[in-house]
Tab-separated table of C-alpha atoms (C1' of nucleotides) in Angstrom:
chain	number	residue	atom	x	y	z
A	1	MET	CA	0.187	-0.174	-0.222
A	2	LEU	CA	2.912	2.608	1.101
A	3	ARG	CA	5.751	0.823	-0.978
A	4	HIS	CA	9.184	2.396	-0.398
A	5	ALA	CA	9.801	3.237	-4.094
A	6	ASP	CA	6.547	5.032	-4.797
A	7	ILE	CA	7.091	6.917	-1.752
A	8	TRP	CA	10.424	8.412	-3.039
A	9	SER	CA	9.742	9.039	-6.935
A	10	ALA	CA	6.478	10.886	-5.068
A	11	ILE	CA	9.259	13.038	-3.424
A	12	ASP	CA	11.128	13.384	-6.703
A	13	LYS	CA	7.798	14.371	-8.047
A	14	VAL	CA	7.593	17.453	-5.681
A	15	ALA	CA	10.863	18.427	-5.728
A	16	ARG	CA	10.379	18.629	-10.065
A	17	ASP	CA	7.192	19.992	-9.627
A	18	HIS	CA	8.667	23.208	-7.765
A	19	ASN	CA	11.823	23.653	-9.950
A	20	PHE	CA	14.130	22.234	-6.579
A	21	THR	CA	16.944	19.709	-6.837
A	22	LEU	CA	16.135	17.311	-4.169
A	23	SER	CA	18.668	19.386	-1.838
A	24	GLY	CA	17.010	22.173	-2.924
A	25	LEU	CA	13.808	20.926	-1.726
A	26	ALA	CA	15.472	19.228	1.403
A	27	LYS	CA	17.022	23.057	2.423
A	28	ARG	CA	14.006	24.765	1.566
A	29	ALA	CA	11.886	22.426	3.883
A	30	GLY	CA	15.052	23.370	6.224
A	31	LEU	CA	16.296	19.978	6.230
A	32	ASP	CA	19.754	18.968	5.879
A	33	PRO	CA	20.817	18.886	2.358
A	34	SER	CA	21.562	14.890	1.852
A	35	ALA	CA	17.794	14.233	3.584
A	36	PHE	CA	16.379	13.242	0.610
A	37	ASN	CA	19.383	11.885	-1.442
A	38	ARG	CA	19.172	8.868	-3.925
A	39	SER	CA	22.206	6.866	-1.952
A	40	LYS	CA	20.722	6.949	0.946
A	41	ARG	CA	17.192	5.344	0.730
A	42	ILE	CA	18.928	2.227	0.638
A	43	GLY	CA	20.785	1.048	3.643
A	44	PRO	CA	24.293	-0.609	3.139
A	45	ASP	CA	22.396	-3.902	4.628
A	46	GLY	CA	19.305	-3.503	2.089
A	47	ARG	CA	17.352	-2.225	4.711
A	48	LEU	CA	14.895	0.569	2.735
A	49	ARG	CA	14.643	3.339	4.560
A	50	PHE	CA	11.968	5.518	4.682
A	51	PRO	CA	11.248	8.930	5.379
A	52	SER	CA	9.572	9.962	8.648
A	53	LEU	CA	6.278	12.051	8.619
A	54	GLU	CA	7.898	14.780	10.556
A	55	SER	CA	10.282	15.440	7.119
A	56	LEU	CA	7.426	14.372	4.963
A	57	ALA	CA	5.258	17.334	6.733
A	58	ARG	CA	7.868	19.632	6.448
A	59	ILE	CA	8.195	19.060	2.518
A	60	PHE	CA	3.813	19.399	1.960
A	61	ASP	CA	4.325	22.604	4.352
A	62	THR	CA	6.843	24.044	1.882
A	63	THR	CA	5.388	23.463	-1.265
A	64	GLY	CA	1.844	23.600	-0.542
A	65	THR	CA	1.533	20.201	-1.143
A	66	ASN	CA	-1.435	18.486	0.011
A	67	PRO	CA	-0.723	14.547	1.242
A	68	LEU	CA	-3.400	13.402	-0.638
A	69	ASP	CA	-1.708	14.277	-3.301
A	70	PHE	CA	1.155	13.159	-2.525
A	71	LEU	CA	0.132	9.586	-1.451
A	72	ALA	CA	-2.053	9.410	-5.120
A	73	GLN	CA	1.328	10.554	-7.263
A	74	ALA	CA	2.477	7.577	-4.315
A	75	GLY	CA	0.261	5.065	-6.680
A	76	VAL	CA	-2.458	5.110	-3.687
A	77	VAL	CA	-5.942	4.711	-5.193
A	78	PRO	CA	-8.868	5.183	-3.485
A	79	SER	CA	-10.905	2.698	-1.937
A	80	ALA	CA	-14.771	1.579	-2.403
A	81	GLY	CA	-16.704	4.273	-1.021
A	82	GLY	CA	-13.601	6.477	0.539
A	83	ILE	CA	-12.185	9.707	-0.389
A	84	GLY	CA	-11.431	10.316	-4.045
A	85	ALA	CA	-13.595	7.351	-5.333
A	86	ARG	CA	-16.360	7.539	-7.641
A	87	LYS	CA	-19.865	7.588	-6.262
A	88	LYS	CA	-22.109	5.061	-7.289
A	89	LEU	CA	-25.695	5.126	-6.942
A	90	PRO	CA	-27.711	1.745	-6.611
A	91	SER	CA	-29.635	1.827	-10.571
A	92	LEU	CA	-31.937	0.334	-11.579
A	93	SER	CA	-34.466	-0.081	-14.484
A	94	ILE	CA	-37.869	1.856	-13.736
A	95	SER	CA	-40.250	-1.358	-14.597
A	96	ASP	CA	-37.979	-2.944	-12.505
A	97	ALA	CA	-38.504	-1.265	-9.694
A	98	GLN	CA	-42.212	-1.336	-9.362
A	99	LEU	CA	-41.930	-4.981	-7.846
A	100	ARG	CA	-42.781	-4.930	-4.496
A	101	ASP	CA	-39.760	-5.346	-2.731
A	102	ALA	CA	-37.070	-2.196	-4.608
A	103	PHE	CA	-37.952	-0.249	-1.746
A	104	ASP	CA	-37.801	-1.133	1.722
A	105	ASN	CA	-40.649	0.998	3.838
A	106	ALA	CA	-37.695	4.179	4.363
A	107	GLY	CA	-38.211	4.565	0.314
A	108	LYS	CA	-34.382	3.266	0.150
A	109	PRO	CA	-34.184	0.508	-2.594
A	110	THR	CA	-33.086	-2.486	-1.401
A	111	GLY	CA	-32.631	-6.207	-2.801
A	112	ALA	CA	-30.762	-7.313	-4.871
A	113	ALA	CA	-32.124	-6.011	-7.954
A	114	TRP	CA	-30.127	-3.336	-7.734
A	115	ASP	CA	-26.764	-2.684	-9.911
A	116	GLU	CA	-24.439	0.184	-9.030
A	117	LEU	CA	-24.129	2.955	-11.849
A	118	ALA	CA	-21.197	5.174	-11.374
A	119	PHE	CA	-22.603	8.873	-11.818
A	120	PRO	CA	-21.613	11.017	-12.904
A	121	ASP	CA	-18.275	9.331	-14.797
A	122	LEU	CA	-17.888	12.166	-16.586
A	123	PHE	CA	-14.530	12.091	-17.605
A	124	ASP	CA	-13.870	15.014	-20.350
A	125	ASP	CA	-11.554	17.298	-18.246
A	126	ASP	CA	-13.126	19.935	-21.019
A	127	ALA	CA	-16.614	19.672	-19.953
A	128	TYR	CA	-18.539	22.957	-18.951
A	129	ALA	CA	-21.911	23.579	-17.817
A	130	LEU	CA	-24.491	25.862	-20.094
A	131	ILE	CA	-27.072	27.408	-17.768
A	132	VAL	CA	-30.749	27.773	-19.932
A	133	ASN	CA	-32.373	31.361	-20.546
A	134	GLY	CA	-35.764	31.594	-21.190
A	135	ASP	CA	-38.704	28.960	-22.435
A	136	SER	CA	-37.594	28.763	-25.900
A	137	LEU	CA	-36.841	24.506	-24.918
A	138	GLU	CA	-39.465	23.817	-23.018
A	139	PRO	CA	-40.578	21.300	-21.817
A	140	LEU	CA	-37.086	19.374	-22.376
A	141	TYR	CA	-35.147	22.741	-20.645
A	142	ARG	CA	-36.277	25.194	-19.143
A	143	ASP	CA	-35.467	28.325	-17.623
A	144	GLY	CA	-32.039	27.866	-15.285
A	145	ASN	CA	-31.142	24.533	-15.938
A	146	VAL	CA	-28.248	23.353	-16.050
A	147	LEU	CA	-26.905	21.485	-19.219
A	148	ILE	CA	-23.373	19.674	-19.068
A	149	VAL	CA	-21.593	19.790	-21.970
A	150	SER	CA	-19.163	17.141	-22.721
A	151	PRO	CA	-16.838	18.368	-25.885
A	152	HIS	CA	-14.668	15.202	-26.211
A	153	ALA	CA	-18.176	12.993	-26.187
A	154	PRO	CA	-19.138	11.490	-29.530
A	155	ALA	CA	-21.946	12.689	-31.210
A	156	ARG	CA	-23.844	9.952	-32.349
A	157	ARG	CA	-27.069	10.532	-34.144
A	158	GLY	CA	-29.975	10.993	-31.590
A	159	ASP	CA	-27.967	12.696	-28.977
A	160	ARG	CA	-28.554	16.442	-27.783
A	161	VAL	CA	-25.877	18.413	-28.751
A	162	ILE	CA	-24.899	22.329	-28.205
A	163	LEU	CA	-23.591	23.686	-31.619
A	164	ARG	CA	-21.371	26.820	-31.592
A	165	SER	CA	-21.591	28.532	-34.999
A	166	ILE	CA	-18.114	30.526	-36.606
A	167	VAL	CA	-20.016	33.956	-35.499
A	168	GLY	CA	-20.632	32.467	-31.937
A	169	ARG	CA	-24.425	31.505	-31.934
A	170	LEU	CA	-25.208	28.624	-30.031
A	171	VAL	CA	-27.998	26.330	-30.472
A	172	ALA	CA	-29.302	23.053	-28.707
A	173	ARG	CA	-30.332	20.657	-31.195
A	174	GLU	CA	-30.844	16.357	-32.143
A	175	PHE	CA	-27.385	15.477	-34.083
A	176	VAL	CA	-28.270	13.230	-37.194
A	177	ARG	CA	-25.257	12.971	-38.628
A	178	ARG	CA	-22.323	14.808	-40.398
A	179	LEU	CA	-21.715	14.784	-44.101
A	180	PRO	CA	-18.653	16.780	-46.064
A	181	ARG	CA	-20.571	19.772	-45.956
A	182	HIS	CA	-23.430	19.743	-44.285
A	183	VAL	CA	-24.304	18.890	-40.547
A	184	GLU	CA	-27.590	17.593	-40.165
A	185	VAL	CA	-29.491	18.366	-36.953
A	186	LEU	CA	-33.028	18.380	-35.711
A	187	PRO	CA	-35.095	20.800	-33.787
A	188	LEU	CA	-35.235	19.557	-29.350
A	189	VAL	CA	-38.672	20.877	-29.669
A	190	GLY	CA	-41.157	22.299	-32.088
A	191	ASP	CA	-41.153	20.841	-35.539
A	192	ASN	CA	-39.874	18.219	-36.562
A	193	THR	CA	-38.121	18.551	-39.757
A	194	ILE	CA	-34.262	18.346	-41.200
A	195	GLU	CA	-32.122	21.266	-40.409
A	196	THR	CA	-29.019	21.190	-42.558
A	197	MET	CA	-26.249	23.861	-41.784
A	198	ASP	CA	-23.027	24.794	-43.473
A	199	ALA	CA	-20.417	22.356	-42.224
A	200	GLY	CA	-17.504	25.568	-42.552
A	201	GLY	CA	-19.911	27.263	-40.870
A	202	VAL	CA	-20.190	25.152	-37.447
A	203	ALA	CA	-17.212	25.716	-34.986
A	204	PHE	CA	-17.987	22.647	-33.056
A	205	VAL	CA	-20.939	20.156	-32.111
A	206	HIS	CA	-20.763	19.470	-28.490
A	207	ARG	CA	-22.531	16.941	-26.520
A	208	ILE	CA	-25.082	17.461	-24.219
A	209	VAL	CA	-24.512	14.378	-20.791
A	210	TRP	CA	-26.221	15.144	-17.950
A	211	ALA	CA	-29.138	17.808	-17.554
A	212	SER	CA	-30.348	18.634	-14.040
A	213	GLN	CA	-34.018	19.202	-13.388
B	1	MET	CA	-1.168	20.555	7.456
B	2	LEU	CA	-0.345	17.265	9.224
B	3	ARG	CA	-0.554	17.381	13.033
B	4	HIS	CA	0.344	15.160	15.513
B	5	ALA	CA	-2.768	15.350	17.628
B	6	ASP	CA	-4.554	14.290	13.975
B	7	ILE	CA	-2.458	11.794	13.449
B	8	TRP	CA	-2.728	10.000	16.834
B	9	SER	CA	-6.320	10.096	16.865
B	10	ALA	CA	-6.727	8.758	13.449
B	11	ILE	CA	-4.653	5.683	14.413
B	12	ASP	CA	-7.269	5.503	17.817
B	13	LYS	CA	-10.119	4.896	15.842
B	14	VAL	CA	-8.399	3.029	13.531
B	15	ALA	CA	-8.015	0.520	16.260
B	16	ARG	CA	-11.520	1.266	17.433
B	17	ASP	CA	-13.076	0.880	14.189
B	18	HIS	CA	-11.164	-2.748	13.814
B	19	ASN	CA	-12.185	-3.229	18.108
B	20	PHE	CA	-8.713	-3.541	18.793
B	21	THR	CA	-6.909	-1.557	22.103
B	22	LEU	CA	-4.008	0.646	21.041
B	23	SER	CA	-1.735	-2.530	22.491
B	24	GLY	CA	-4.327	-5.274	20.529
B	25	LEU	CA	-3.755	-2.974	17.511
B	26	ALA	CA	0.839	-3.029	17.503
B	27	LYS	CA	0.530	-6.531	18.094
B	28	ARG	CA	-1.948	-6.974	15.457
B	29	ALA	CA	0.378	-5.133	12.965
B	30	GLY	CA	3.428	-7.009	14.413
B	31	LEU	CA	4.749	-4.082	16.186
B	32	ASP	CA	5.187	-3.622	20.262
B	33	PRO	CA	2.295	-3.971	22.363
B	34	SER	CA	3.451	-0.448	23.561
B	35	ALA	CA	3.785	1.588	20.156
B	36	PHE	CA	1.148	3.115	20.349
B	37	ASN	CA	0.491	3.964	23.905
B	38	ARG	CA	-0.733	7.076	24.748
B	39	SER	CA	1.971	7.742	27.188
B	40	LYS	CA	5.033	8.020	24.320
B	41	ARG	CA	3.397	10.175	22.580
B	42	ILE	CA	4.354	13.210	23.629
B	43	GLY	CA	8.413	13.009	25.409
B	44	PRO	CA	9.577	14.261	28.851
B	45	ASP	CA	10.903	17.116	27.234
B	46	GLY	CA	7.761	18.301	25.513
B	47	ARG	CA	8.698	16.465	21.869
B	48	LEU	CA	6.059	15.327	19.970
B	49	ARG	CA	6.853	11.873	18.675
B	50	PHE	CA	5.119	11.264	15.265
B	51	PRO	CA	4.569	7.427	14.248
B	52	SER	CA	6.858	6.777	11.474
B	53	LEU	CA	5.945	5.297	8.062
B	54	GLU	CA	6.938	1.572	8.419
B	55	SER	CA	4.545	1.406	11.325
B	56	LEU	CA	1.464	3.418	9.509
B	57	ALA	CA	2.232	1.011	6.224
B	58	ARG	CA	1.561	-2.174	9.097
B	59	ILE	CA	-1.737	-0.636	9.959
B	60	PHE	CA	-3.193	0.431	6.914
B	61	ASP	CA	-1.315	-3.588	5.255
B	62	THR	CA	-3.335	-4.676	8.403
B	63	THR	CA	-6.707	-3.424	9.105
B	64	GLY	CA	-7.330	-3.083	4.855
B	65	THR	CA	-7.369	0.657	5.720
B	66	ASN	CA	-6.961	3.009	2.889
B	67	PRO	CA	-3.750	5.771	3.582
B	68	LEU	CA	-5.630	8.263	1.419
B	69	ASP	CA	-8.916	8.038	4.008
B	70	PHE	CA	-6.440	7.778	6.812
B	71	LEU	CA	-5.049	11.252	6.344
B	72	ALA	CA	-8.584	12.631	5.563
B	73	GLN	CA	-10.131	10.868	9.214
B	74	ALA	CA	-6.339	12.868	9.927
B	75	GLY	CA	-8.010	15.807	9.083
B	76	VAL	CA	-6.691	16.728	5.429
B	77	VAL	CA	-8.683	18.266	3.154
B	78	PRO	CA	-8.996	17.924	-0.516
B	79	SER	CA	-7.181	20.737	-2.381
B	80	ALA	CA	-9.269	22.445	-5.207
B	81	GLY	CA	-8.808	19.972	-8.809
B	82	GLY	CA	-6.751	17.110	-6.462
B	83	ILE	CA	-8.128	13.655	-5.121
B	84	GLY	CA	-11.054	13.516	-3.547
B	85	ALA	CA	-11.789	17.219	-4.629
B	86	ARG	CA	-15.372	18.494	-5.218
B	87	LYS	CA	-15.140	18.197	-10.036
B	88	LYS	CA	-15.306	22.059	-11.198
B	89	LEU	CA	-16.479	23.055	-14.282
B	90	PRO	CA	-16.360	26.557	-16.372
B	91	SER	CA	-20.127	27.939	-16.137
B	92	LEU	CA	-22.024	30.612	-18.061
B	93	SER	CA	-25.270	31.066	-19.222
B	94	ILE	CA	-26.072	30.345	-22.735
B	95	SER	CA	-26.797	33.877	-23.626
B	96	ASP	CA	-24.193	35.434	-22.041
B	97	ALA	CA	-21.575	32.226	-23.959
B	98	GLN	CA	-22.982	34.002	-27.051
B	99	LEU	CA	-20.047	36.087	-27.189
B	100	ARG	CA	-18.027	36.665	-29.484
B	101	ASP	CA	-14.940	35.336	-27.227
B	102	ALA	CA	-16.654	33.408	-24.626
B	103	PHE	CA	-15.114	29.923	-27.206
B	104	ASP	CA	-11.308	29.642	-27.822
B	105	ASN	CA	-10.350	28.262	-31.679
B	106	ALA	CA	-10.133	24.553	-29.220
B	107	GLY	CA	-14.016	25.570	-28.540
B	108	LYS	CA	-13.001	26.123	-24.894
B	109	PRO	CA	-14.535	28.080	-22.339
B	110	THR	CA	-12.232	31.398	-21.739
B	111	GLY	CA	-12.462	34.729	-20.722
B	112	ALA	CA	-13.651	36.481	-17.039
B	113	ALA	CA	-17.418	35.912	-17.847
B	114	TRP	CA	-16.775	32.282	-16.691
B	115	ASP	CA	-18.145	30.835	-13.403
B	116	GLU	CA	-17.674	27.719	-11.437
B	117	LEU	CA	-20.009	25.360	-11.053
B	118	ALA	CA	-19.938	22.262	-8.846
B	119	PHE	CA	-20.547	19.197	-10.318
B	120	PRO	CA	-22.841	16.525	-9.629
B	121	ASP	CA	-23.498	18.086	-6.288
B	122	LEU	CA	-25.172	15.722	-4.942
B	123	PHE	CA	-24.978	15.491	-1.326
B	124	ASP	CA	-28.649	12.406	-0.486
B	125	ASP	CA	-26.385	9.556	0.948
B	126	ASP	CA	-29.566	7.649	-0.434
B	127	ALA	CA	-29.547	9.035	-3.395
B	128	TYR	CA	-30.625	6.096	-6.435
B	129	ALA	CA	-30.697	6.066	-9.843
B	130	LEU	CA	-33.413	5.057	-12.542
B	131	ILE	CA	-33.417	3.836	-15.741
B	132	VAL	CA	-36.038	5.165	-18.299
B	133	ASN	CA	-38.369	1.823	-20.366
B	134	GLY	CA	-39.568	2.745	-23.790
B	135	ASP	CA	-40.552	5.818	-25.441
B	136	SER	CA	-43.806	7.215	-22.660
B	137	LEU	CA	-41.359	9.782	-21.512
B	138	GLU	CA	-40.517	11.676	-24.333
B	139	PRO	CA	-39.796	13.806	-25.457
B	140	LEU	CA	-38.582	14.302	-22.215
B	141	TYR	CA	-37.027	11.290	-20.735
B	142	ARG	CA	-36.025	8.756	-23.588
B	143	ASP	CA	-35.163	5.040	-23.520
B	144	GLY	CA	-32.277	4.023	-21.682
B	145	ASN	CA	-31.681	7.823	-20.150
B	146	VAL	CA	-30.262	8.191	-16.839
B	147	LEU	CA	-32.911	9.979	-14.038
B	148	ILE	CA	-31.002	10.688	-10.942
B	149	VAL	CA	-33.224	10.790	-7.934
B	150	SER	CA	-32.409	12.685	-4.394
B	151	PRO	CA	-35.200	11.585	-1.903
B	152	HIS	CA	-33.929	13.927	0.633
B	153	ALA	CA	-34.577	17.149	-1.660
B	154	PRO	CA	-37.742	18.649	-1.008
B	155	ALA	CA	-40.071	18.850	-3.599
B	156	ARG	CA	-41.200	22.070	-4.612
B	157	ARG	CA	-43.843	23.527	-7.256
B	158	GLY	CA	-42.505	22.154	-10.976
B	159	ASP	CA	-40.184	19.937	-9.690
B	160	ARG	CA	-40.256	16.542	-11.324
B	161	VAL	CA	-40.554	13.750	-9.227
B	162	ILE	CA	-40.800	9.913	-9.046
B	163	LEU	CA	-44.663	8.862	-7.146
B	164	ARG	CA	-44.104	6.079	-5.422
B	165	SER	CA	-47.298	3.753	-4.682
B	166	ILE	CA	-48.069	2.271	-1.667
B	167	VAL	CA	-48.466	-0.706	-4.083
B	168	GLY	CA	-45.317	-0.124	-5.936
B	169	ARG	CA	-46.146	1.331	-9.222
B	170	LEU	CA	-43.972	4.033	-9.949
B	171	VAL	CA	-44.690	7.461	-12.413
B	172	ALA	CA	-42.553	10.178	-13.025
B	173	ARG	CA	-44.131	13.906	-12.887
B	174	GLU	CA	-44.410	17.490	-12.174
B	175	PHE	CA	-44.908	18.504	-8.753
B	176	VAL	CA	-47.845	21.341	-7.865
B	177	ARG	CA	-48.636	20.504	-4.527
B	178	ARG	CA	-49.290	18.480	-1.109
B	179	LEU	CA	-52.117	19.150	0.830
B	180	PRO	CA	-53.169	17.214	3.549
B	181	ARG	CA	-55.512	14.236	1.525
B	182	HIS	CA	-54.496	15.176	-2.211
B	183	VAL	CA	-51.129	15.345	-3.790
B	184	GLU	CA	-51.557	17.424	-6.673
B	185	VAL	CA	-49.375	17.263	-9.832
B	186	LEU	CA	-48.968	17.380	-13.725
B	187	PRO	CA	-47.964	14.621	-16.184
B	188	LEU	CA	-44.569	15.146	-17.139
B	189	VAL	CA	-45.883	14.755	-20.475
B	190	GLY	CA	-49.426	15.133	-22.752
B	191	ASP	CA	-52.208	16.145	-21.756
B	192	ASN	CA	-51.352	19.580	-19.046
B	193	THR	CA	-54.144	19.137	-16.357
B	194	ILE	CA	-53.682	18.461	-12.862
B	195	GLU	CA	-54.067	14.959	-11.402
B	196	THR	CA	-54.937	14.568	-7.646
B	197	MET	CA	-53.684	11.666	-6.285
B	198	ASP	CA	-55.096	10.328	-3.043
B	199	ALA	CA	-52.377	10.873	-0.270
B	200	GLY	CA	-52.981	7.590	1.747
B	201	GLY	CA	-52.029	6.099	-1.418
B	202	VAL	CA	-48.960	7.494	-2.261
B	203	ALA	CA	-45.746	5.979	-0.166
B	204	PHE	CA	-42.911	8.504	-1.453
B	205	VAL	CA	-41.996	11.763	-3.414
B	206	HIS	CA	-38.769	11.816	-4.164
B	207	ARG	CA	-37.429	14.291	-6.290
B	208	ILE	CA	-35.599	13.695	-10.238
B	209	VAL	CA	-32.343	16.115	-9.664
B	210	TRP	CA	-29.836	15.026	-13.133
B	211	ALA	CA	-30.956	13.667	-16.075
B	212	SER	CA	-28.773	12.192	-18.510
B	213	GLN	CA	-28.683	12.818	-22.228
C	1	DG	C1'	38.061	26.343	-20.440
C	2	DA	C1'	38.614	27.945	-15.034
C	3	DA	C1'	36.848	29.035	-11.019
C	4	DA	C1'	32.857	28.782	-7.958
C	5	DA	C1'	29.055	27.288	-6.544
C	6	DA	C1'	25.713	23.266	-5.604
C	7	DA	C1'	23.770	19.121	-5.602
C	8	DT	C1'	25.241	14.616	-4.030
C	9	DA	C1'	28.092	10.468	-2.188
C	10	DG	C1'	29.178	8.547	2.083
C	11	DG	C1'	30.455	7.703	7.123
C	12	DA	C1'	30.180	9.087	11.922
C	13	DA	C1'	27.563	11.107	15.474
C	14	DA	C1'	23.413	12.883	17.034
C	15	DA	C1'	18.455	12.717	17.413
C	16	DT	C1'	14.352	10.306	16.972
C	17	DA	C1'	11.107	6.097	17.009
C	18	DT	C1'	10.603	1.373	18.394
C	19	DT	C1'	11.722	-3.052	21.354
C	20	DC	C1'	12.186	-4.608	25.482
C	21	DC	C1'	11.524	-5.457	30.035
C	22	DT	C1'	8.962	-4.199	33.979
C	23	DA	C1'	5.520	-2.386	36.838
C	24	DT	C1'	0.961	-1.183	37.287
C	25	DT	C1'	-4.296	-0.647	36.059
C	26	DT	C1'	-7.803	-1.740	33.741
C	27	DA	C1'	-10.753	-5.725	31.919
C	28	DA	C1'	-12.103	-10.089	31.581
C	29	DA	C1'	-13.310	-14.892	33.078
C	30	DA	C1'	-13.898	-17.617	36.964
D	1	DT	C1'	-15.543	-11.664	44.720
D	2	DT	C1'	-10.865	-13.158	42.953
D	3	DT	C1'	-8.060	-15.125	39.995
D	4	DT	C1'	-5.736	-13.825	35.182
D	5	DA	C1'	-4.899	-11.451	31.371
D	6	DA	C1'	-5.016	-7.892	28.333
D	7	DA	C1'	-3.528	-3.075	28.268
D	8	DT	C1'	-1.086	0.287	29.796
D	9	DA	C1'	2.804	3.752	31.466
D	10	DG	C1'	7.545	4.652	32.135
D	11	DG	C1'	13.075	3.679	31.631
D	12	DA	C1'	16.302	1.411	29.385
D	13	DA	C1'	18.347	-0.192	25.647
D	14	DT	C1'	17.827	-0.709	20.459
D	15	DA	C1'	16.974	0.611	15.690
D	16	DT	C1'	16.315	3.460	12.962
D	17	DT	C1'	16.130	8.143	10.695
D	18	DT	C1'	18.776	12.671	10.341
D	19	DT	C1'	22.164	15.643	10.570
D	20	DC	C1'	26.707	16.807	10.479
D	21	DC	C1'	30.998	16.543	8.175
D	22	DT	C1'	34.018	15.781	4.194
D	23	DA	C1'	35.219	14.029	-0.505
D	24	DT	C1'	32.928	13.725	-5.367
D	25	DT	C1'	30.812	15.096	-8.866
D	26	DT	C1'	27.783	18.199	-11.597
D	27	DT	C1'	26.131	22.278	-12.657
D	28	DT	C1'	26.503	27.394	-12.616
D	29	DT	C1'	28.486	31.462	-14.043
D	30	DC	C1'	32.695	34.184	-15.093
DNA sequence: GAAAAAATAGGAAAATATTCCTATTTAAAA
DNA sequence: TTTTAAATAGGAATATTTTCCTATTTTTTC
């Protein structure tokens, strides 16, 4: 769980990230310049040397490194339900959730039928949120609803997407397909006829992945 | 950041959580029974003693405690953007996002107008997910859409909710109000007339907070 | 390229954490 | 309630980490 080599290489990384040499980092932390020498990490008898908690604390305080992030860098992975773990929710289809014993008397999911679903499972570092204004997208989206947009999620037929024109206009549509010269979409509300947009006029097509209610 | 007293009290908690005394935990971890004695945490000169990383590693290995959770228990809080931190997304209204410089050339949010929004900000430990079957809730929810349901989120007029009858039937509706003998709701699609349900026949009203798209 | 400074290696000494051991206190068992 | 076992306190001895110091290597400065 805490592996000698990983602890030391995490220290190496802290030094690098802050543009210190090892002796520079030690000095900055108020320790002796030889404190983190690579040559002193394994003793002459082969015994592994670990830095003390006090030395580590000095590193964290000096560099502003969070001990949690340090441990993650040292290869420690979150435990299910623990800090940094992906949130998991009980999950079941509506039809199966109508079975007699899907909920207990307090209204909580119960029984073996429920699966686990990671929420929100959003891995796109470039995701952003758009807040709906007005009522033009009702009943689908109402004023104030938050749309979570994932630029890197591929847009496939039927997906709801945000399109931005090259002059900056944003519209929400249902993606149909992309052709060499056009992008075909359907409106989300109202008239259900295909709309053809000039591919050159579309700056991007980003997929909507979640909508607040 | 790593505070002496917090480290030791986190060790105390690991022992308690696993039904060990301190000496029992030490023995189990292959250490001397006096290793974690409260009497030895501050020396006679007032100097604070920290457990070594090796002793901690033995505790983690023996009890299955994740070092990240241990640190959290010892009061270490996540750093913004670091492990365990709440995910924050750039956020802007659709109308403001149509300003000329809201996105850069790569289609990423840019500029001072963008706020930060914590997503999903779901704090209800009893939240669960329901998967939509069929097309009866279109255009709002389509087959396979995931609805995130938060039982403890209060249902207010206009909120979309899941209602469960006492015989187990689940329906999705728009909440209007709760009266002493009735619950008034609106259908999410179709005929826009108020539906009155007998309060005694409704097991629960749980709010839908997010819907996948 | 030479000189100075910084970084690193390595060994001894010092400081700190753990173990060993004894005694006392507390909890569990009879 | 008494006896036994476990837990804890406390001091000395031992083990481990850090510091001190010197030497070598590497990098930076001129």
